[in-house]
Amino acid sequence: MGFLEWATSPWGQRVPIHIAWFLIWVAAIAGLLFLMVHATYVRYFVKHKEFAGNVSPLIAARIPAHVPRHSLTARLFHWIMAAAMFTLLFTAFLPKVGVQFDWVTYHWIAGSVLTVSILFHIIHASFFMDFWSIWPDRIDMRDARRRILRFVGKAAPPPDRFAKYPLENKLYHGAIIAAGLSSIVTGVFMMFRVRTIFFPRNPYLFSDMTWGMMYVLHGLAGVGLIALIMMHVYFGLRPEKRAITKSMIFGWMSRDFYLKEHDPARWPVEASSSSSPTRSQGAEPEGLTDAG
Ligand code: HEM
């Protein structure tokens, strides 16, 4: 039982043609196992989250009741991308598990929507949003170490509250970039193999071997996305993450949730009254939280 399916080209060369489709079930079962282990761990073993220090009452009083988290543009992008992603997953994998329909046209249309929305997101995030907020920083790495030490029962100070995104979300975003970009780049080339409205069909663009590798990478990224999207939806539905999910619908999270999990020094928001922000970008962060 191999992980790839092979064929013989007209020139007698053995070439991969795509992944073996049982990998769909491997990914779905891996995703399901992750959810079950995580849910059991949270239900029976997880301790109360502890963070270093307390937000000073002076700062807390200046946080608005609704803390803005996602702009309308960012939310629209998220839901368009989600619709495209689900369409891609269902159109790609349902026919492989026995639900036959004419899937290719729906698939490349959804693929084109995803490609355009990701191009838009890259420009939007690079020039109009806080680009660095989604990449791990030094405090994340230090706190990851502290959290691991505390998890295994060793002495370590509690971690700081999170910036806009916890480390787990940042790592997840990295995995989605890897799988998403792999499926997009290969998918755009694969559109040369089928009839679309964008360019004339040209199956001779690459050698059989290169096409084969491209289909394999597309398939691997695709099955990887099955597990990744399952995890994403699971976390979005978990009760303790509901405030974050709601913010992707309404655009804001409550002051209580913000103060419980986030550090105003690492993720500054506009103050509710007057025009003074809790901290302007790049200004001195000290004094916003009481050490302790
Ligand atoms: C969630 C993301 C995606 C998943 C899960 C996915 C999955 C798949 C799978 C499993 C196949 C069958 C490949 C094979 O037979 O080996 C396929 C084919 C295809 N995909 Fe995707 N894909 C995704 C994204 C995209 C994107 C973004 C595009 C275009 C930009 C795209 C364009 C295509 C095309 C044109 C084919 C048909 C190739 C053919 O029949 O020769 N896909 N996709």
GROMACS .gro file of C-alpha atoms and ligand atoms in nm:
model
  335
    1MET     CA    1   0.000   0.000   0.000
    2GLY     CA    2   0.179   0.317  -0.120
    3PHE     CA    3   0.111   0.679  -0.036
    4LEU     CA    4   0.109   0.773  -0.406
    5GLU     CA    5  -0.063   0.639  -0.716
    6TRP     CA    6   0.162   0.580  -1.016
    7ALA     CA    7   0.115   0.541  -1.391
    8THR     CA    8   0.336   0.480  -1.694
    9SER     CA    9   0.382   0.774  -1.932
   10PRO     CA   10   0.369   0.728  -2.314
   11TRP     CA   11   0.751   0.718  -2.298
   12GLY     CA   12   0.752   0.430  -2.055
   13GLN     CA   13   0.850   0.642  -1.754
   14ARG     CA   14   0.689   0.560  -1.419
   15VAL     CA   15   0.537   0.883  -1.288
   16PRO     CA   16   0.330   0.970  -0.980
   17ILE     CA   17  -0.020   1.089  -1.073
   18HIS     CA   18  -0.163   1.185  -0.736
   19ILE     CA   19  -0.176   1.085  -0.370
   20ALA     CA   20  -0.348   0.761  -0.267
   21TRP     CA   21  -0.698   0.861  -0.161
   22PHE     CA   22  -0.698   0.663   0.164
   23LEU     CA   23  -0.497   0.961   0.294
   24ILE     CA   24  -0.831   1.147   0.308
   25TRP     CA   25  -0.936   0.909   0.587
   26VAL     CA   26  -0.596   0.931   0.756
   27ALA     CA   27  -0.633   1.311   0.776
   28ALA     CA   28  -0.997   1.299   0.890
   29ILE     CA   29  -0.922   1.040   1.160
   30ALA     CA   30  -0.610   1.232   1.274
   31GLY     CA   31  -0.825   1.546   1.301
   32LEU     CA   32  -1.092   1.360   1.497
   33LEU     CA   33  -0.834   1.207   1.734
   34PHE     CA   34  -0.688   1.551   1.800
   35LEU     CA   35  -1.033   1.686   1.890
   36MET     CA   36  -1.107   1.393   2.122
   37VAL     CA   37  -0.772   1.410   2.302
   38HIS     CA   38  -0.794   1.789   2.337
   39ALA     CA   39  -1.155   1.784   2.461
   40THR     CA   40  -1.070   1.513   2.718
   41TYR     CA   41  -0.764   1.706   2.833
   42VAL     CA   42  -0.961   2.030   2.878
   43ARG     CA   43  -1.248   1.850   3.055
   44TYR     CA   44  -1.044   1.651   3.308
   45PHE     CA   45  -0.690   1.783   3.337
   46VAL     CA   46  -0.651   2.148   3.245
   47LYS     CA   47  -0.584   2.388   3.532
   48HIS     CA   48  -0.710   2.743   3.564
   49LYS     CA   49  -0.517   2.974   3.328
   50GLU     CA   50  -0.270   3.189   3.523
   51PHE     CA   51  -0.103   3.504   3.394
   52ALA     CA   52   0.165   3.729   3.540
   53GLY     CA   53   0.057   4.053   3.706
   54ASN     CA   54  -0.274   4.235   3.694
   55VAL     CA   55  -0.386   4.508   3.462
   56SER     CA   56  -0.381   4.833   3.658
   57PRO     CA   57  -0.733   4.963   3.739
   58LEU     CA   58  -0.641   5.293   3.576
   59ILE     CA   59  -0.575   5.120   3.244
   60ALA     CA   60  -0.875   4.886   3.281
   61ALA     CA   61  -1.106   5.184   3.329
   62ARG     CA   62  -0.996   5.326   2.994
   63ILE     CA   63  -1.076   5.012   2.794
   64PRO     CA   64  -1.404   5.046   2.599
   65ALA     CA   65  -1.687   4.800   2.672
   66HIS     CA   66  -1.654   4.668   2.314
   67VAL     CA   67  -1.291   4.622   2.215
   68PRO     CA   68  -1.256   4.640   1.835
   69ARG     CA   69  -1.081   4.327   1.704
   70HIS     CA   70  -1.162   4.267   1.336
   71SER     CA   71  -1.251   4.537   1.083
   72LEU     CA   72  -1.544   4.478   0.847
   73THR     CA   73  -1.295   4.420   0.563
   74ALA     CA   74  -1.107   4.157   0.765
   75ARG     CA   75  -1.434   3.981   0.859
   76LEU     CA   76  -1.557   3.981   0.499
   77PHE     CA   77  -1.226   3.834   0.389
   78HIS     CA   78  -1.248   3.563   0.656
   79TRP     CA   79  -1.598   3.448   0.561
   80ILE     CA   80  -1.540   3.462   0.184
   81MET     CA   81  -1.225   3.257   0.234
   82ALA     CA   82  -1.414   3.011   0.458
   83ALA     CA   83  -1.688   2.964   0.195
   84ALA     CA   84  -1.425   2.907  -0.077
   85MET     CA   85  -1.230   2.668   0.144
   86PHE     CA   86  -1.534   2.452   0.230
   87THR     CA   87  -1.642   2.445  -0.136
   88LEU     CA   88  -1.290   2.334  -0.233
   89LEU     CA   89  -1.278   2.060   0.030
   90PHE     CA   90  -1.623   1.920  -0.053
   91THR     CA   91  -1.585   1.940  -0.432
   92ALA     CA   92  -1.240   1.777  -0.414
   93PHE     CA   93  -1.306   1.496  -0.171
   94LEU     CA   94  -1.673   1.395  -0.200
   95PRO     CA   95  -1.617   1.240  -0.547
   96LYS     CA   96  -1.316   1.052  -0.408
   97VAL     CA   97  -1.527   0.889  -0.137
   98GLY     CA   98  -1.808   0.785  -0.368
   99VAL     CA   99  -2.034   1.092  -0.412
  100GLN     CA  100  -2.006   1.140  -0.788
  101PHE     CA  101  -2.083   1.477  -0.952
  102ASP     CA  102  -1.925   1.709  -1.205
  103TRP     CA  103  -1.694   1.874  -0.951
  104VAL     CA  104  -1.408   2.029  -1.151
  105THR     CA  105  -1.587   2.349  -1.259
  106TYR     CA  106  -1.713   2.431  -0.906
  107HIS     CA  107  -1.365   2.349  -0.779
  108TRP     CA  108  -1.165   2.585  -1.000
  109ILE     CA  109  -1.421   2.863  -0.952
  110ALA     CA  110  -1.388   2.831  -0.571
  111GLY     CA  111  -1.010   2.805  -0.618
  112SER     CA  112  -1.008   3.133  -0.811
  113VAL     CA  113  -1.215   3.303  -0.538
  114LEU     CA  114  -0.972   3.174  -0.274
  115THR     CA  115  -0.669   3.287  -0.477
  116VAL     CA  116  -0.804   3.641  -0.526
  117SER     CA  117  -0.912   3.669  -0.162
  118ILE     CA  118  -0.569   3.555  -0.039
  119LEU     CA  119  -0.392   3.804  -0.270
  120PHE     CA  120  -0.617   4.072  -0.126
  121HIS     CA  121  -0.545   3.955   0.230
  122ILE     CA  122  -0.166   3.966   0.174
  123ILE     CA  123  -0.186   4.328   0.053
  124HIS     CA  124  -0.437   4.427   0.323
  125ALA     CA  125  -0.235   4.264   0.604
  126SER     CA  126   0.099   4.400   0.480
  127PHE     CA  127   0.001   4.763   0.431
  128PHE     CA  128  -0.321   4.832   0.624
  129MET     CA  129  -0.311   4.602   0.928
  130ASP     CA  130  -0.055   4.537   1.200
  131PHE     CA  131   0.154   4.291   0.994
  132TRP     CA  132   0.366   4.167   1.287
  133SER     CA  133   0.071   4.087   1.515
  134ILE     CA  134   0.037   3.735   1.367
  135TRP     CA  135   0.406   3.633   1.390
  136PRO     CA  136   0.556   3.486   1.710
  137ASP     CA  137   0.766   3.735   1.907
  138ARG     CA  138   1.028   3.704   2.183
  139ILE     CA  139   0.768   3.714   2.464
  140ASP     CA  140   0.571   3.431   2.296
  141MET     CA  141   0.884   3.214   2.287
  142ARG     CA  142   0.976   3.293   2.648
  143ASP     CA  143   0.619   3.224   2.761
  144ALA     CA  144   0.598   2.899   2.561
  145ARG     CA  145   0.900   2.779   2.763
  146ARG     CA  146   0.740   2.892   3.088
  147ARG     CA  147   0.411   2.721   3.003
  148ILE     CA  148   0.586   2.392   2.917
  149LEU     CA  149   0.789   2.402   3.240
  150ARG     CA  150   0.475   2.469   3.445
  151PHE     CA  151   0.290   2.193   3.257
  152VAL     CA  152   0.552   1.935   3.358
  153GLY     CA  153   0.544   2.059   3.718
  154LYS     CA  154   0.869   2.259   3.720
  155ALA     CA  155   0.897   2.602   3.881
  156ALA     CA  156   0.859   2.891   3.634
  157PRO     CA  157   0.693   3.233   3.653
  158PRO     CA  158   0.345   3.255   3.496
  159PRO     CA  159   0.336   3.378   3.134
  160ASP     CA  160   0.226   3.728   3.034
  161ARG     CA  161  -0.121   3.785   2.894
  162PHE     CA  162  -0.142   3.748   2.517
  163ALA     CA  163  -0.093   4.013   2.254
  164LYS     CA  164  -0.372   4.024   1.991
  165TYR     CA  165  -0.312   3.657   1.901
  166PRO     CA  166  -0.196   3.375   2.133
  167LEU     CA  167   0.106   3.173   2.015
  168GLU     CA  168  -0.116   2.876   1.920
  169ASN     CA  169  -0.315   3.095   1.679
  170LYS     CA  170   0.008   3.228   1.528
  171LEU     CA  171   0.143   2.876   1.473
  172TYR     CA  172  -0.189   2.769   1.322
  173HIS     CA  173  -0.178   3.065   1.085
  174GLY     CA  174   0.173   2.952   0.978
  175ALA     CA  175   0.047   2.599   0.903
  176ILE     CA  176  -0.246   2.740   0.703
  177ILE     CA  177  -0.004   2.958   0.503
  178ALA     CA  178   0.207   2.652   0.414
  179ALA     CA  179  -0.089   2.430   0.315
  180GLY     CA  180  -0.295   2.713   0.161
  181LEU     CA  181  -0.016   2.857  -0.054
  182SER     CA  182   0.089   2.508  -0.169
  183SER     CA  183  -0.265   2.430  -0.283
  184ILE     CA  184  -0.306   2.773  -0.447
  185VAL     CA  185   0.023   2.779  -0.641
  186THR     CA  186  -0.020   2.421  -0.766
  187GLY     CA  187  -0.394   2.479  -0.827
  188VAL     CA  188  -0.328   2.782  -1.049
  189PHE     CA  189  -0.095   2.571  -1.266
  190MET     CA  190  -0.340   2.280  -1.265
  191MET     CA  191  -0.598   2.511  -1.422
  192PHE     CA  192  -0.391   2.470  -1.742
  193ARG     CA  193  -0.501   2.106  -1.744
  194VAL     CA  194  -0.873   2.185  -1.753
  195ARG     CA  195  -1.090   2.429  -1.948
  196THR     CA  196  -1.134   2.760  -1.762
  197ILE     CA  197  -1.217   3.118  -1.862
  198PHE     CA  198  -0.867   3.244  -1.778
  199PHE     CA  199  -0.622   3.091  -2.024
  200PRO     CA  200  -0.620   2.831  -2.301
  201ARG     CA  201  -0.579   2.470  -2.192
  202ASN     CA  202  -0.218   2.352  -2.220
  203PRO     CA  203  -0.147   2.011  -2.069
  204TYR     CA  204   0.202   2.018  -2.224
  205LEU     CA  205   0.320   2.308  -2.007
  206PHE     CA  206   0.524   2.069  -1.790
  207SER     CA  207   0.667   1.720  -1.820
  208ASP     CA  208   0.461   1.425  -1.694
  209MET     CA  209   0.689   1.396  -1.391
  210THR     CA  210   0.647   1.768  -1.299
  211TRP     CA  211   0.270   1.748  -1.343
  212GLY     CA  212   0.267   1.436  -1.127
  213MET     CA  213   0.462   1.603  -0.848
  214MET     CA  214   0.232   1.903  -0.872
  215TYR     CA  215  -0.079   1.687  -0.831
  216VAL     CA  216   0.088   1.510  -0.538
  217LEU     CA  217   0.169   1.839  -0.363
  218HIS     CA  218  -0.184   1.969  -0.432
  219GLY     CA  219  -0.331   1.651  -0.283
  220LEU     CA  220  -0.101   1.653   0.023
  221ALA     CA  221  -0.184   2.019   0.094
  222GLY     CA  222  -0.552   1.934   0.043
  223VAL     CA  223  -0.563   1.645   0.290
  224GLY     CA  224  -0.356   1.852   0.533
  225LEU     CA  225  -0.627   2.116   0.510
  226ILE     CA  226  -0.893   1.859   0.609
  227ALA     CA  227  -0.726   1.816   0.950
  228LEU     CA  228  -0.641   2.186   0.986
  229ILE     CA  229  -0.995   2.304   0.907
  230MET     CA  230  -1.144   2.044   1.145
  231MET     CA  231  -0.923   2.184   1.424
  232HIS     CA  232  -1.014   2.541   1.336
  233VAL     CA  233  -1.389   2.476   1.343
  234TYR     CA  234  -1.358   2.278   1.668
  235PHE     CA  235  -1.175   2.562   1.844
  236GLY     CA  236  -1.421   2.815   1.703
  237LEU     CA  237  -1.708   2.620   1.863
  238ARG     CA  238  -1.544   2.559   2.204
  239PRO     CA  239  -1.721   2.756   2.480
  240GLU     CA  240  -1.405   2.923   2.614
  241LYS     CA  241  -1.319   3.050   2.262
  242ARG     CA  242  -1.668   3.178   2.184
  243ALA     CA  243  -1.570   3.540   2.253
  244ILE     CA  244  -1.307   3.514   1.978
  245THR     CA  245  -1.551   3.353   1.733
  246LYS     CA  246  -1.814   3.618   1.807
  247SER     CA  247  -1.554   3.886   1.734
  248MET     CA  248  -1.517   3.740   1.383
  249ILE     CA  249  -1.892   3.801   1.334
  250PHE     CA  250  -1.951   4.131   1.514
  251GLY     CA  251  -1.600   4.276   1.504
  252TRP     CA  252  -1.548   4.330   1.878
  253MET     CA  253  -1.486   4.139   2.202
  254SER     CA  254  -1.600   4.233   2.551
  255ARG     CA  255  -1.381   4.438   2.785
  256ASP     CA  256  -1.393   4.151   3.042
  257PHE     CA  257  -1.257   3.894   2.799
  258TYR     CA  258  -0.993   4.136   2.671
  259LEU     CA  259  -0.870   4.213   3.024
  260LYS     CA  260  -0.876   3.846   3.125
  261GLU     CA  261  -0.661   3.716   2.837
  262HIS     CA  262  -0.491   4.011   2.667
  263ASP     CA  263  -0.221   4.253   2.772
  264PRO     CA  264  -0.303   4.616   2.689
  265ALA     CA  265   0.072   4.679   2.660
  266ARG     CA  266   0.108   4.411   2.390
  267TRP     CA  267  -0.223   4.480   2.216
  268PRO     CA  268  -0.313   4.846   2.270
  269VAL     CA  269  -0.667   4.961   2.197
  270GLU     CA  270  -0.818   5.305   2.169
  271ALA     CA  271  -0.929   5.441   2.507
  272SER     CA  272  -1.307   5.465   2.555
  273SER     CA  273  -1.326   5.827   2.671
  274SER     CA  274  -1.112   6.124   2.555
  275SER     CA  275  -0.877   6.071   2.264
  276SER     CA  276  -0.586   5.913   2.451
  277PRO     CA  277  -0.510   5.554   2.353
  278THR     CA  278  -0.388   5.314   2.626
  279ARG     CA  279  -0.059   5.322   2.441
  280SER     CA  280   0.022   5.455   2.101
  281GLN     CA  281   0.209   5.220   1.863
  282GLY     CA  282   0.574   5.200   1.964
  283ALA     CA  283   0.534   5.406   2.281
  284GLU     CA  284   0.662   5.298   2.621
  285PRO     CA  285   0.475   4.989   2.743
  286GLU     CA  286   0.593   5.002   3.108
  287GLY     CA  287   0.346   5.075   3.384
  288LEU     CA  288   0.039   4.934   3.210
  289THR     CA  289   0.043   4.617   3.415
  290ASP     CA  290   0.144   4.571   3.778
  291ALA     CA  291   0.427   4.323   3.803
  292GLY     CA  292   0.368   4.049   4.051
  293HEM     C1  293  -0.875   2.375   0.015
  293HEM     C2  294  -0.800   2.380  -0.089
  293HEM     C3  295  -0.796   2.275  -0.197
  293HEM     C4  296  -0.815   2.140  -0.189
  293HEM     C5  297  -0.849   2.058  -0.067
  293HEM     C6  298  -0.800   2.085  -0.322
  293HEM     C7  299  -0.806   1.951  -0.355
  293HEM     C8  300  -0.799   1.900  -0.483
  293HEM     C9  301  -0.794   1.761  -0.516
  293HEM    C10  302  -0.792   1.644  -0.416
  293HEM    C11  303  -0.788   1.750  -0.652
  293HEM    C12  304  -0.778   1.622  -0.735
  293HEM    C13  305  -0.636   1.613  -0.777
  293HEM    C14  306  -0.597   1.480  -0.832
  293HEM     O1  307  -0.675   1.417  -0.904
  293HEM     O2  308  -0.485   1.441  -0.801
  293HEM    C15  309  -0.791   1.884  -0.706
  293HEM    C16  310  -0.788   1.916  -0.839
  293HEM    C17  311  -0.786   2.045  -0.889
  293HEM     N1  312  -0.768   2.160  -0.816
  293HEM    FE1  313  -0.775   2.174  -0.615
  293HEM     N2  314  -0.775   2.189  -0.409
  293HEM    C18  315  -0.771   2.305  -0.337
  293HEM    C19  316  -0.744   2.431  -0.385
  293HEM    C20  317  -0.739   2.464  -0.520
  293HEM    C21  318  -0.716   2.597  -0.572
  293HEM    C22  319  -0.692   2.720  -0.484
  293HEM    C23  320  -0.720   2.588  -0.707
  293HEM    C24  321  -0.704   2.695  -0.812
  293HEM    C25  322  -0.652   2.810  -0.789
  293HEM    C26  323  -0.744   2.450  -0.741
  293HEM    C27  324  -0.753   2.400  -0.870
  293HEM    C28  325  -0.767   2.267  -0.904
  293HEM    C29  326  -0.785   2.217  -1.038
  293HEM    C30  327  -0.788   2.302  -1.166
  293HEM    C31  328  -0.798   2.079  -1.030
  293HEM    C32  329  -0.832   1.983  -1.143
  293HEM    C33  330  -0.716   1.922  -1.205
  293HEM    C34  331  -0.757   1.814  -1.300
  293HEM     O3  332  -0.866   1.758  -1.293
  293HEM     O4  333  -0.673   1.785  -1.383
  293HEM     N3  334  -0.754   2.377  -0.626
  293HEM     N4  335  -0.794   1.973  -0.600
   0.00000   0.00000   0.00000
